Amino acid sequence: MPEPLIQLRGINKHFGDRMIYRDLQLDIFPGETLVIMGGSGSGKSTLLRVLMGHVKIDSGQVLIRGRSLDDMDRRELDSWRKSVGVLFQTGALFNSMTLRENLALPVREHTDLDDQTIDLMAQIYLQLVGLREHIDKLPAELSGGMKKRGGLARALMMQPRILFYDEPTAGLDPISTAQIDELIMNLKDKMGTTSVVVTHDMQSAFKLADRLALLFDGKFAAVGSVEYFRTTADPLVRQFIDGRLDGPFVNPSDQCSYKAELLGRKIQEVPHGKKTT
Ligand SMILES: Nc1ncnc2c1ncn2[C@@H]1O[C@H](COP(=O)(O)OP(=O)(O)OP(=O)(O)O)[C@@H](O)[C@H]1O
Ligand SMILES: [Mg+2]
């Protein structure tokens, strides 16, 4: 086993009273594609922000090549952030800028490449995600899937060796999904990119993953190979993968009694992820 690129050690995190992580552990190895799954609100997007050092944790450590984010000075932290391309859940393009301008921005800010080179790069990456003919459009003129692909092209502009994808194919048609999956696999094979992919799409997950990790109740309840996730009898994994309604997995948003809330009764506190019965 190579040294992990990223290590999460005993991470605890609350937002107010709400527990997000408790003693969360995970290793991410260089060159692998790790797929993170979990219910809505389980803390997947937050985890990507923790890895970037954008969310303060209560305790525990995030180690990058053995070095704690807490020990990094501004310059080191910036250089870590620059080495990671992030595709945000919503694409996160700037609304007032065209695709061309959106793609040019990070490169203009972080390198001293000339404008003509940057523009050529923008065209190449937009071609890669099938958007070159839309280069001068504003995000408002694009569909949800196009925005997502635009966000991916922008993330690729810095030629990152590490990519975090937050639901890269959610809301895309099957062909666009297959194209994005193909792109993620190509980046891994040809560039040796390390990828962390958050997805609800089981078909994509099984296609892309070297390993999968299921986030549940503040921890990774299961981490393993595609083979393990396909065959395990673990009821939590089975319920999540097979999309069954009965089982140990409860969506955090289902935890409060809707009726009790409507009637103004005091809602009984339930531990995260447990049934309310
Ligand atoms: N800045 C914040 N302040 C307070 N609460 C937050 C903040 N960011 C996230 N949360 C809460 O933390 C929980 C986890 O949010 P997160 O966005 O990580 O979930 P997720 O697993 O990505 O969900 P989804 O699958 O719906 O995208 C949610 O309950 C959310 O409301
Ligand atoms: Mg999310």
PDB file of C-alpha atoms and ligand atoms in Angstrom:
ATOM      1  CA  MET A   1       0.000   0.000   0.000  1.00  0.00           C
ATOM      2  CA  PRO A   2       1.362   3.475  -0.850  1.00  0.00           C
ATOM      3  CA  GLU A   3       1.283   6.263   1.729  1.00  0.00           C
ATOM      4  CA  PRO A   4      -2.166   7.874   1.850  1.00  0.00           C
ATOM      5  CA  LEU A   5      -2.455  11.246   0.119  1.00  0.00           C
ATOM      6  CA  ILE A   6      -5.191  12.348   2.509  1.00  0.00           C
ATOM      7  CA  GLN A   7      -5.955  11.017   5.974  1.00  0.00           C
ATOM      8  CA  LEU A   8      -8.951  11.896   8.102  1.00  0.00           C
ATOM      9  CA  ARG A   9      -8.213  11.102  11.719  1.00  0.00           C
ATOM     10  CA  GLY A  10     -10.905  11.162  14.386  1.00  0.00           C
ATOM     11  CA  ILE A  11     -12.864  14.069  12.916  1.00  0.00           C
ATOM     12  CA  ASN A  12     -15.675  15.457  15.070  1.00  0.00           C
ATOM     13  CA  LYS A  13     -17.932  18.193  13.787  1.00  0.00           C
ATOM     14  CA  HIS A  14     -21.204  19.816  14.831  1.00  0.00           C
ATOM     15  CA  PHE A  15     -23.206  22.575  13.188  1.00  0.00           C
ATOM     16  CA  GLY A  16     -24.947  23.998  16.267  1.00  0.00           C
ATOM     17  CA  ASP A  17     -26.610  21.046  17.986  1.00  0.00           C
ATOM     18  CA  ARG A  18     -26.453  18.888  14.928  1.00  0.00           C
ATOM     19  CA  MET A  19     -23.764  16.219  14.867  1.00  0.00           C
ATOM     20  CA  ILE A  20     -22.227  15.881  11.417  1.00  0.00           C
ATOM     21  CA  TYR A  21     -19.185  13.668  12.096  1.00  0.00           C
ATOM     22  CA  ARG A  22     -18.144  11.626  15.110  1.00  0.00           C
ATOM     23  CA  ASP A  23     -14.698  10.098  15.112  1.00  0.00           C
ATOM     24  CA  LEU A  24     -14.669   9.986  11.302  1.00  0.00           C
ATOM     25  CA  GLN A  25     -11.735   8.098   9.791  1.00  0.00           C
ATOM     26  CA  LEU A  26     -10.698   7.686   6.153  1.00  0.00           C
ATOM     27  CA  ASP A  27      -7.568   7.243   4.040  1.00  0.00           C
ATOM     28  CA  ILE A  28      -7.463   8.348   0.409  1.00  0.00           C
ATOM     29  CA  PHE A  29      -4.621   6.929  -1.681  1.00  0.00           C
ATOM     30  CA  PRO A  30      -2.832   8.616  -4.588  1.00  0.00           C
ATOM     31  CA  GLY A  31      -4.234   7.720  -7.998  1.00  0.00           C
ATOM     32  CA  GLU A  32      -7.399   6.096  -6.707  1.00  0.00           C
ATOM     33  CA  THR A  33     -11.001   7.025  -7.388  1.00  0.00           C
ATOM     34  CA  LEU A  34     -12.884   6.971  -4.122  1.00  0.00           C
ATOM     35  CA  VAL A  35     -16.649   7.246  -4.354  1.00  0.00           C
ATOM     36  CA  ILE A  36     -18.471   8.682  -1.340  1.00  0.00           C
ATOM     37  CA  MET A  37     -22.121   7.829  -0.864  1.00  0.00           C
ATOM     38  CA  GLY A  38     -24.586   8.694   1.860  1.00  0.00           C
ATOM     39  CA  GLY A  39     -28.054  10.078   2.452  1.00  0.00           C
ATOM     40  CA  SER A  40     -29.011  13.649   1.743  1.00  0.00           C
ATOM     41  CA  GLY A  41     -27.686  15.810   4.581  1.00  0.00           C
ATOM     42  CA  SER A  42     -25.238  13.147   5.789  1.00  0.00           C
ATOM     43  CA  GLY A  43     -22.290  15.502   5.303  1.00  0.00           C
ATOM     44  CA  LYS A  44     -20.794  14.588   1.926  1.00  0.00           C
ATOM     45  CA  SER A  45     -20.441  18.111   0.513  1.00  0.00           C
ATOM     46  CA  THR A  46     -19.255  19.357   3.893  1.00  0.00           C
ATOM     47  CA  LEU A  47     -16.549  16.694   3.850  1.00  0.00           C
ATOM     48  CA  LEU A  48     -15.121  18.055   0.600  1.00  0.00           C
ATOM     49  CA  ARG A  49     -15.039  21.508   2.215  1.00  0.00           C
ATOM     50  CA  VAL A  50     -13.301  20.058   5.283  1.00  0.00           C
ATOM     51  CA  LEU A  51     -10.656  18.517   3.001  1.00  0.00           C
ATOM     52  CA  MET A  52     -10.058  21.935   1.432  1.00  0.00           C
ATOM     53  CA  GLY A  53      -9.701  23.521   4.873  1.00  0.00           C
ATOM     54  CA  HIS A  54     -12.801  25.650   4.290  1.00  0.00           C
ATOM     55  CA  VAL A  55     -14.799  24.239   7.222  1.00  0.00           C
ATOM     56  CA  LYS A  56     -13.450  24.292  10.747  1.00  0.00           C
ATOM     57  CA  ILE A  57     -13.738  20.955  12.533  1.00  0.00           C
ATOM     58  CA  ASP A  58     -14.317  20.606  16.297  1.00  0.00           C
ATOM     59  CA  SER A  59     -11.494  18.104  16.756  1.00  0.00           C
ATOM     60  CA  GLY A  60      -9.439  15.545  14.866  1.00  0.00           C
ATOM     61  CA  GLN A  61      -6.984  16.000  12.031  1.00  0.00           C
ATOM     62  CA  VAL A  62      -6.913  16.274   8.256  1.00  0.00           C
ATOM     63  CA  LEU A  63      -3.478  15.184   7.037  1.00  0.00           C
ATOM     64  CA  ILE A  64      -2.245  15.914   3.518  1.00  0.00           C
ATOM     65  CA  ARG A  65       0.783  13.771   2.721  1.00  0.00           C
ATOM     66  CA  GLY A  66       1.195  13.395   6.473  1.00  0.00           C
ATOM     67  CA  ARG A  67       0.991  17.118   7.190  1.00  0.00           C
ATOM     68  CA  SER A  68      -1.893  18.507   9.220  1.00  0.00           C
ATOM     69  CA  LEU A  69      -3.984  21.291   7.644  1.00  0.00           C
ATOM     70  CA  ASP A  70      -3.809  22.974  11.083  1.00  0.00           C
ATOM     71  CA  ASP A  71      -0.019  23.226  10.878  1.00  0.00           C
ATOM     72  CA  MET A  72       0.013  24.725   7.379  1.00  0.00           C
ATOM     73  CA  ASP A  73       0.753  28.404   6.940  1.00  0.00           C
ATOM     74  CA  ARG A  74      -1.192  30.521   4.441  1.00  0.00           C
ATOM     75  CA  ARG A  75       1.177  29.738   1.566  1.00  0.00           C
ATOM     76  CA  GLU A  76       1.113  25.981   2.138  1.00  0.00           C
ATOM     77  CA  LEU A  77      -2.668  25.947   2.458  1.00  0.00           C
ATOM     78  CA  ASP A  78      -3.018  27.984  -0.752  1.00  0.00           C
ATOM     79  CA  SER A  79      -0.747  25.602  -2.587  1.00  0.00           C
ATOM     80  CA  TRP A  80      -2.810  22.606  -1.375  1.00  0.00           C
ATOM     81  CA  ARG A  81      -6.020  24.310  -2.496  1.00  0.00           C
ATOM     82  CA  LYS A  82      -4.524  25.188  -5.864  1.00  0.00           C
ATOM     83  CA  SER A  83      -3.559  21.558  -6.459  1.00  0.00           C
ATOM     84  CA  VAL A  84      -7.182  20.432  -6.127  1.00  0.00           C
ATOM     85  CA  GLY A  85      -9.856  20.961  -8.770  1.00  0.00           C
ATOM     86  CA  VAL A  86     -13.331  21.071  -7.294  1.00  0.00           C
ATOM     87  CA  LEU A  87     -16.547  20.540  -9.186  1.00  0.00           C
ATOM     88  CA  PHE A  88     -19.197  21.986  -6.902  1.00  0.00           C
ATOM     89  CA  GLN A  89     -22.658  20.472  -6.632  1.00  0.00           C
ATOM     90  CA  THR A  90     -24.214  23.380  -8.533  1.00  0.00           C
ATOM     91  CA  GLY A  91     -21.386  24.042 -10.977  1.00  0.00           C
ATOM     92  CA  ALA A  92     -20.771  27.365  -9.189  1.00  0.00           C
ATOM     93  CA  LEU A  93     -20.073  29.471 -12.270  1.00  0.00           C
ATOM     94  CA  PHE A  94     -20.112  33.248 -11.860  1.00  0.00           C
ATOM     95  CA  ASN A  95     -23.432  34.461 -13.238  1.00  0.00           C
ATOM     96  CA  SER A  96     -22.153  37.729 -14.654  1.00  0.00           C
ATOM     97  CA  MET A  97     -19.428  36.081 -16.728  1.00  0.00           C
ATOM     98  CA  THR A  98     -19.542  34.029 -19.923  1.00  0.00           C
ATOM     99  CA  LEU A  99     -18.157  30.496 -19.941  1.00  0.00           C
ATOM    100  CA  ARG A 100     -14.995  31.845 -21.596  1.00  0.00           C
ATOM    101  CA  GLU A 101     -14.501  34.369 -18.784  1.00  0.00           C
ATOM    102  CA  ASN A 102     -15.437  31.856 -16.070  1.00  0.00           C
ATOM    103  CA  LEU A 103     -12.804  29.429 -17.304  1.00  0.00           C
ATOM    104  CA  ALA A 104     -10.118  32.064 -17.730  1.00  0.00           C
ATOM    105  CA  LEU A 105     -10.520  33.522 -14.251  1.00  0.00           C
ATOM    106  CA  PRO A 106      -8.703  30.975 -12.042  1.00  0.00           C
ATOM    107  CA  VAL A 107      -5.820  30.639 -14.510  1.00  0.00           C
ATOM    108  CA  ARG A 108      -5.454  34.407 -14.807  1.00  0.00           C
ATOM    109  CA  GLU A 109      -5.430  34.687 -11.009  1.00  0.00           C
ATOM    110  CA  HIS A 110      -3.001  31.888 -10.275  1.00  0.00           C
ATOM    111  CA  THR A 111      -0.561  31.829 -13.201  1.00  0.00           C
ATOM    112  CA  ASP A 112       1.231  34.346 -15.407  1.00  0.00           C
ATOM    113  CA  LEU A 113       0.136  32.743 -18.665  1.00  0.00           C
ATOM    114  CA  ASP A 114      -0.808  35.255 -21.385  1.00  0.00           C
ATOM    115  CA  ASP A 115      -4.438  35.871 -22.348  1.00  0.00           C
ATOM    116  CA  GLN A 116      -4.179  34.146 -25.722  1.00  0.00           C
ATOM    117  CA  THR A 117      -2.887  30.906 -24.164  1.00  0.00           C
ATOM    118  CA  ILE A 118      -5.564  31.028 -21.491  1.00  0.00           C
ATOM    119  CA  ASP A 119      -8.239  31.496 -24.132  1.00  0.00           C
ATOM    120  CA  LEU A 120      -6.931  28.526 -26.119  1.00  0.00           C
ATOM    121  CA  MET A 121      -7.037  26.406 -22.971  1.00  0.00           C
ATOM    122  CA  ALA A 122     -10.624  27.493 -22.328  1.00  0.00           C
ATOM    123  CA  GLN A 123     -11.578  26.374 -25.842  1.00  0.00           C
ATOM    124  CA  ILE A 124      -9.835  23.018 -25.417  1.00  0.00           C
ATOM    125  CA  TYR A 125     -11.509  22.234 -22.086  1.00  0.00           C
ATOM    126  CA  LEU A 126     -14.921  23.372 -23.303  1.00  0.00           C
ATOM    127  CA  GLN A 127     -14.490  21.133 -26.336  1.00  0.00           C
ATOM    128  CA  LEU A 128     -13.672  18.273 -23.959  1.00  0.00           C
ATOM    129  CA  VAL A 129     -16.977  18.685 -22.116  1.00  0.00           C
ATOM    130  CA  GLY A 130     -18.939  19.390 -25.318  1.00  0.00           C
ATOM    131  CA  LEU A 131     -19.559  23.096 -24.747  1.00  0.00           C
ATOM    132  CA  ARG A 132     -17.202  24.887 -27.107  1.00  0.00           C
ATOM    133  CA  GLU A 133     -20.001  26.296 -29.250  1.00  0.00           C
ATOM    134  CA  HIS A 134     -21.475  27.862 -26.100  1.00  0.00           C
ATOM    135  CA  ILE A 135     -18.260  29.595 -25.050  1.00  0.00           C
ATOM    136  CA  ASP A 136     -19.754  33.099 -25.088  1.00  0.00           C
ATOM    137  CA  LYS A 137     -22.942  32.257 -23.206  1.00  0.00           C
ATOM    138  CA  LEU A 138     -23.766  33.338 -19.682  1.00  0.00           C
ATOM    139  CA  PRO A 139     -24.668  30.639 -17.116  1.00  0.00           C
ATOM    140  CA  ALA A 140     -28.315  31.796 -17.221  1.00  0.00           C
ATOM    141  CA  GLU A 141     -28.412  30.735 -20.893  1.00  0.00           C
ATOM    142  CA  LEU A 142     -27.277  27.184 -20.080  1.00  0.00           C
ATOM    143  CA  SER A 143     -29.188  24.134 -18.856  1.00  0.00           C
ATOM    144  CA  GLY A 144     -28.384  22.577 -15.461  1.00  0.00           C
ATOM    145  CA  GLY A 145     -26.299  19.852 -17.051  1.00  0.00           C
ATOM    146  CA  MET A 146     -24.402  22.341 -19.207  1.00  0.00           C
ATOM    147  CA  LYS A 147     -23.577  24.420 -16.126  1.00  0.00           C
ATOM    148  CA  LYS A 148     -22.244  21.317 -14.466  1.00  0.00           C
ATOM    149  CA  ARG A 149     -20.064  20.469 -17.450  1.00  0.00           C
ATOM    150  CA  GLY A 150     -18.912  24.108 -17.549  1.00  0.00           C
ATOM    151  CA  GLY A 151     -17.959  23.827 -13.878  1.00  0.00           C
ATOM    152  CA  LEU A 152     -15.957  20.708 -14.669  1.00  0.00           C
ATOM    153  CA  ALA A 153     -14.155  22.437 -17.539  1.00  0.00           C
ATOM    154  CA  ARG A 154     -13.283  25.282 -15.193  1.00  0.00           C
ATOM    155  CA  ALA A 155     -11.969  22.845 -12.558  1.00  0.00           C
ATOM    156  CA  LEU A 156      -9.775  21.235 -15.236  1.00  0.00           C
ATOM    157  CA  MET A 157      -8.238  24.547 -16.362  1.00  0.00           C
ATOM    158  CA  MET A 158      -5.692  24.429 -13.526  1.00  0.00           C
ATOM    159  CA  GLN A 159      -4.732  20.883 -14.588  1.00  0.00           C
ATOM    160  CA  PRO A 160      -5.158  19.529 -11.090  1.00  0.00           C
ATOM    161  CA  ARG A 161      -3.735  16.154 -10.062  1.00  0.00           C
ATOM    162  CA  ILE A 162      -6.516  15.845  -7.494  1.00  0.00           C
ATOM    163  CA  LEU A 163     -10.198  16.325  -8.277  1.00  0.00           C
ATOM    164  CA  PHE A 164     -13.197  16.488  -5.985  1.00  0.00           C
ATOM    165  CA  TYR A 165     -16.504  15.979  -7.754  1.00  0.00           C
ATOM    166  CA  ASP A 166     -19.732  16.753  -5.899  1.00  0.00           C
ATOM    167  CA  GLU A 167     -22.510  14.867  -7.673  1.00  0.00           C
ATOM    168  CA  PRO A 168     -21.018  15.386 -11.136  1.00  0.00           C
ATOM    169  CA  THR A 169     -23.851  13.630 -12.930  1.00  0.00           C
ATOM    170  CA  ALA A 170     -26.921  14.528 -10.853  1.00  0.00           C
ATOM    171  CA  GLY A 171     -29.664  15.803 -13.119  1.00  0.00           C
ATOM    172  CA  LEU A 172     -27.894  14.830 -16.335  1.00  0.00           C
ATOM    173  CA  ASP A 173     -29.380  12.637 -19.061  1.00  0.00           C
ATOM    174  CA  PRO A 174     -27.871   9.128 -19.448  1.00  0.00           C
ATOM    175  CA  ILE A 175     -25.624  10.117 -22.362  1.00  0.00           C
ATOM    176  CA  SER A 176     -24.212  13.208 -20.636  1.00  0.00           C
ATOM    177  CA  THR A 177     -23.733  11.050 -17.532  1.00  0.00           C
ATOM    178  CA  ALA A 178     -21.781   8.488 -19.541  1.00  0.00           C
ATOM    179  CA  GLN A 179     -19.669  11.300 -21.058  1.00  0.00           C
ATOM    180  CA  ILE A 180     -18.792  12.733 -17.641  1.00  0.00           C
ATOM    181  CA  ASP A 181     -18.012   9.249 -16.284  1.00  0.00           C
ATOM    182  CA  GLU A 182     -15.774   8.638 -19.286  1.00  0.00           C
ATOM    183  CA  LEU A 183     -13.976  11.926 -18.667  1.00  0.00           C
ATOM    184  CA  ILE A 184     -13.401  11.105 -14.988  1.00  0.00           C
ATOM    185  CA  MET A 185     -12.022   7.675 -15.932  1.00  0.00           C
ATOM    186  CA  ASN A 186      -9.793   9.175 -18.650  1.00  0.00           C
ATOM    187  CA  LEU A 187      -8.326  11.719 -16.248  1.00  0.00           C
ATOM    188  CA  LYS A 188      -7.476   8.904 -13.870  1.00  0.00           C
ATOM    189  CA  ASP A 189      -5.981   6.614 -16.518  1.00  0.00           C
ATOM    190  CA  LYS A 190      -4.078   9.210 -18.538  1.00  0.00           C
ATOM    191  CA  MET A 191      -3.095  11.708 -15.839  1.00  0.00           C
ATOM    192  CA  GLY A 192      -3.066   9.517 -12.728  1.00  0.00           C
ATOM    193  CA  THR A 193      -5.563  11.890 -11.121  1.00  0.00           C
ATOM    194  CA  THR A 194      -6.715  11.139  -7.585  1.00  0.00           C
ATOM    195  CA  SER A 195     -10.472  11.575  -7.458  1.00  0.00           C
ATOM    196  CA  VAL A 196     -13.045  11.832  -4.719  1.00  0.00           C
ATOM    197  CA  VAL A 197     -16.497  11.522  -6.232  1.00  0.00           C
ATOM    198  CA  VAL A 198     -19.704  12.151  -4.298  1.00  0.00           C
ATOM    199  CA  THR A 199     -22.570  10.500  -6.116  1.00  0.00           C
ATOM    200  CA  HIS A 200     -26.007   8.987  -5.671  1.00  0.00           C
ATOM    201  CA  ASP A 201     -25.839   7.321  -9.049  1.00  0.00           C
ATOM    202  CA  MET A 202     -25.088   3.664  -8.342  1.00  0.00           C
ATOM    203  CA  GLN A 203     -24.283   2.836 -11.943  1.00  0.00           C
ATOM    204  CA  SER A 204     -21.686   5.635 -12.090  1.00  0.00           C
ATOM    205  CA  ALA A 205     -20.413   4.696  -8.630  1.00  0.00           C
ATOM    206  CA  PHE A 206     -19.726   1.105  -9.612  1.00  0.00           C
ATOM    207  CA  LYS A 207     -18.212   2.133 -12.929  1.00  0.00           C
ATOM    208  CA  LEU A 208     -15.852   4.757 -11.505  1.00  0.00           C
ATOM    209  CA  ALA A 209     -14.833   3.508  -8.097  1.00  0.00           C
ATOM    210  CA  ASP A 210     -11.685   1.779  -7.006  1.00  0.00           C
ATOM    211  CA  ARG A 211     -13.202   1.941  -3.540  1.00  0.00           C
ATOM    212  CA  LEU A 212     -16.528   3.089  -2.166  1.00  0.00           C
ATOM    213  CA  ALA A 213     -17.316   4.592   1.220  1.00  0.00           C
ATOM    214  CA  LEU A 214     -20.772   4.905   2.771  1.00  0.00           C
ATOM    215  CA  LEU A 215     -21.271   7.831   5.148  1.00  0.00           C
ATOM    216  CA  PHE A 216     -23.886   7.159   7.797  1.00  0.00           C
ATOM    217  CA  ASP A 217     -24.531   8.566  11.248  1.00  0.00           C
ATOM    218  CA  GLY A 218     -21.353  10.665  11.268  1.00  0.00           C
ATOM    219  CA  LYS A 219     -18.980   7.875  10.247  1.00  0.00           C
ATOM    220  CA  PHE A 220     -17.990   5.737   7.322  1.00  0.00           C
ATOM    221  CA  ALA A 221     -20.151   2.708   8.031  1.00  0.00           C
ATOM    222  CA  ALA A 222     -18.571   0.750   5.191  1.00  0.00           C
ATOM    223  CA  VAL A 223     -15.465   1.242   3.054  1.00  0.00           C
ATOM    224  CA  GLY A 224     -14.552  -1.318   0.440  1.00  0.00           C
ATOM    225  CA  SER A 225     -14.164  -2.427  -3.146  1.00  0.00           C
ATOM    226  CA  VAL A 226     -16.910  -2.529  -5.761  1.00  0.00           C
ATOM    227  CA  GLU A 227     -16.966  -6.289  -5.292  1.00  0.00           C
ATOM    228  CA  TYR A 228     -17.530  -5.855  -1.538  1.00  0.00           C
ATOM    229  CA  PHE A 229     -20.383  -3.386  -2.044  1.00  0.00           C
ATOM    230  CA  ARG A 230     -21.999  -5.590  -4.676  1.00  0.00           C
ATOM    231  CA  THR A 231     -21.925  -8.733  -2.574  1.00  0.00           C
ATOM    232  CA  THR A 232     -21.950  -7.815   1.126  1.00  0.00           C
ATOM    233  CA  ALA A 233     -24.940  -8.782   3.232  1.00  0.00           C
ATOM    234  CA  ASP A 234     -24.420  -5.736   5.520  1.00  0.00           C
ATOM    235  CA  PRO A 235     -28.047  -4.554   5.849  1.00  0.00           C
ATOM    236  CA  LEU A 236     -27.103  -0.868   5.741  1.00  0.00           C
ATOM    237  CA  VAL A 237     -25.109  -1.208   2.528  1.00  0.00           C
ATOM    238  CA  ARG A 238     -27.770  -3.440   0.975  1.00  0.00           C
ATOM    239  CA  GLN A 239     -30.552  -1.012   1.818  1.00  0.00           C
ATOM    240  CA  PHE A 240     -28.656   1.954   0.418  1.00  0.00           C
ATOM    241  CA  ILE A 241     -27.466   0.218  -2.758  1.00  0.00           C
ATOM    242  CA  ASP A 242     -30.751  -1.538  -3.468  1.00  0.00           C
ATOM    243  CA  GLY A 243     -32.801   1.562  -2.565  1.00  0.00           C
ATOM    244  CA  ARG A 244     -35.089  -0.239  -0.155  1.00  0.00           C
ATOM    245  CA  LEU A 245     -37.357   1.662   2.214  1.00  0.00           C
ATOM    246  CA  ASP A 246     -37.042  -0.681   5.187  1.00  0.00           C
ATOM    247  CA  GLY A 247     -33.794  -1.146   7.074  1.00  0.00           C
ATOM    248  CA  PRO A 248     -31.369   0.623   9.382  1.00  0.00           C
ATOM    249  CA  PHE A 249     -30.889   3.599   7.078  1.00  0.00           C
ATOM    250  CA  VAL A 250     -33.136   6.581   7.797  1.00  0.00           C
ATOM    251  CA  ASN A 251     -32.846   9.846   5.962  1.00  0.00           C
ATOM    252  CA  PRO A 252     -31.913  12.548   8.541  1.00  0.00           C
ATOM    253  CA  SER A 253     -34.701  14.740   7.189  1.00  0.00           C
ATOM    254  CA  ASP A 254     -37.229  12.002   8.061  1.00  0.00           C
ATOM    255  CA  GLN A 255     -36.225  11.883  11.692  1.00  0.00           C
ATOM    256  CA  CYS A 256     -38.654  14.421  13.133  1.00  0.00           C
ATOM    257  CA  SER A 257     -42.273  13.578  13.307  1.00  0.00           C
ATOM    258  CA  TYR A 258     -43.907  15.834  10.753  1.00  0.00           C
ATOM    259  CA  LYS A 259     -47.287  15.462  12.411  1.00  0.00           C
ATOM    260  CA  ALA A 260     -45.936  16.305  15.867  1.00  0.00           C
ATOM    261  CA  GLU A 261     -44.196  19.343  14.404  1.00  0.00           C
ATOM    262  CA  LEU A 262     -47.385  20.540  12.742  1.00  0.00           C
ATOM    263  CA  LEU A 263     -49.316  20.096  15.969  1.00  0.00           C
ATOM    264  CA  GLY A 264     -46.655  21.987  17.889  1.00  0.00           C
ATOM    265  CA  ARG A 265     -45.867  19.097  20.218  1.00  0.00           C
ATOM    266  CA  LYS A 266     -42.427  18.731  21.643  1.00  0.00           C
ATOM    267  CA  ILE A 267     -40.481  16.526  19.298  1.00  0.00           C
ATOM    268  CA  GLN A 268     -38.584  13.755  20.962  1.00  0.00           C
ATOM    269  CA  GLU A 269     -34.834  13.990  20.383  1.00  0.00           C
ATOM    270  CA  VAL A 270     -33.647  11.041  18.383  1.00  0.00           C
ATOM    271  CA  PRO A 271     -30.072   9.997  17.830  1.00  0.00           C
ATOM    272  CA  HIS A 272     -28.920  10.729  14.303  1.00  0.00           C
ATOM    273  CA  GLY A 273     -29.921   8.012  11.874  1.00  0.00           C
ATOM    274  CA  LYS A 274     -32.045   5.964  14.276  1.00  0.00           C
ATOM    275  CA  LYS A 275     -35.733   5.290  13.755  1.00  0.00           C
ATOM    276  CA  THR A 276     -38.217   7.357  15.746  1.00  0.00           C
ATOM    277  CA  THR A 277     -40.652   4.567  16.653  1.00  0.00           C
TER     278      THR A 277
HETATM  279  N1  LIG B   1     -22.411  26.202   6.929  1.00  0.00           N
HETATM  280  C1  LIG B   1     -23.327  25.435   7.525  1.00  0.00           C
HETATM  281  N2  LIG B   1     -23.963  25.859   8.642  1.00  0.00           N
HETATM  282  C2  LIG B   1     -24.860  25.080   9.270  1.00  0.00           C
HETATM  283  N3  LIG B   1     -25.216  23.859   8.846  1.00  0.00           N
HETATM  284  C3  LIG B   1     -24.648  23.382   7.734  1.00  0.00           C
HETATM  285  C4  LIG B   1     -23.680  24.141   7.015  1.00  0.00           C
HETATM  286  N4  LIG B   1     -23.266  23.409   5.935  1.00  0.00           N
HETATM  287  C5  LIG B   1     -23.967  22.261   5.996  1.00  0.00           C
HETATM  288  N5  LIG B   1     -24.772  22.226   7.058  1.00  0.00           N
HETATM  289  C6  LIG B   1     -25.641  21.118   7.467  1.00  0.00           C
HETATM  290  O1  LIG B   1     -24.835  19.960   7.553  1.00  0.00           O
HETATM  291  C7  LIG B   1     -25.534  18.824   7.072  1.00  0.00           C
HETATM  292  C8  LIG B   1     -24.730  18.170   5.977  1.00  0.00           C
HETATM  293  O2  LIG B   1     -24.760  19.005   4.832  1.00  0.00           O
HETATM  294  P1  LIG B   1     -24.090  18.577   3.456  1.00  0.00           P
HETATM  295  O3  LIG B   1     -24.351  19.649   2.476  1.00  0.00           O
HETATM  296  O4  LIG B   1     -22.675  18.192   3.697  1.00  0.00           O
HETATM  297  O5  LIG B   1     -24.928  17.262   3.102  1.00  0.00           O
HETATM  298  P2  LIG B   1     -24.831  16.305   1.824  1.00  0.00           P
HETATM  299  O6  LIG B   1     -24.525  14.935   2.336  1.00  0.00           O
HETATM  300  O7  LIG B   1     -23.916  16.879   0.830  1.00  0.00           O
HETATM  301  O8  LIG B   1     -26.340  16.314   1.303  1.00  0.00           O
HETATM  302  P3  LIG B   1     -26.933  16.276  -0.233  1.00  0.00           P
HETATM  303  O9  LIG B   1     -26.838  14.826  -0.659  1.00  0.00           O
HETATM  304  O10 LIG B   1     -28.341  16.712  -0.076  1.00  0.00           O
HETATM  305  O11 LIG B   1     -26.112  17.186  -1.074  1.00  0.00           O
HETATM  306  C9  LIG B   1     -26.913  19.309   6.652  1.00  0.00           C
HETATM  307  O12 LIG B   1     -27.798  19.074   7.705  1.00  0.00           O
HETATM  308  C10 LIG B   1     -26.722  20.794   6.441  1.00  0.00           C
HETATM  309  O13 LIG B   1     -27.896  21.488   6.708  1.00  0.00           O
HETATM  310 MG    MG B   2     -24.172  17.685  -1.069  1.00  0.00          MG
END
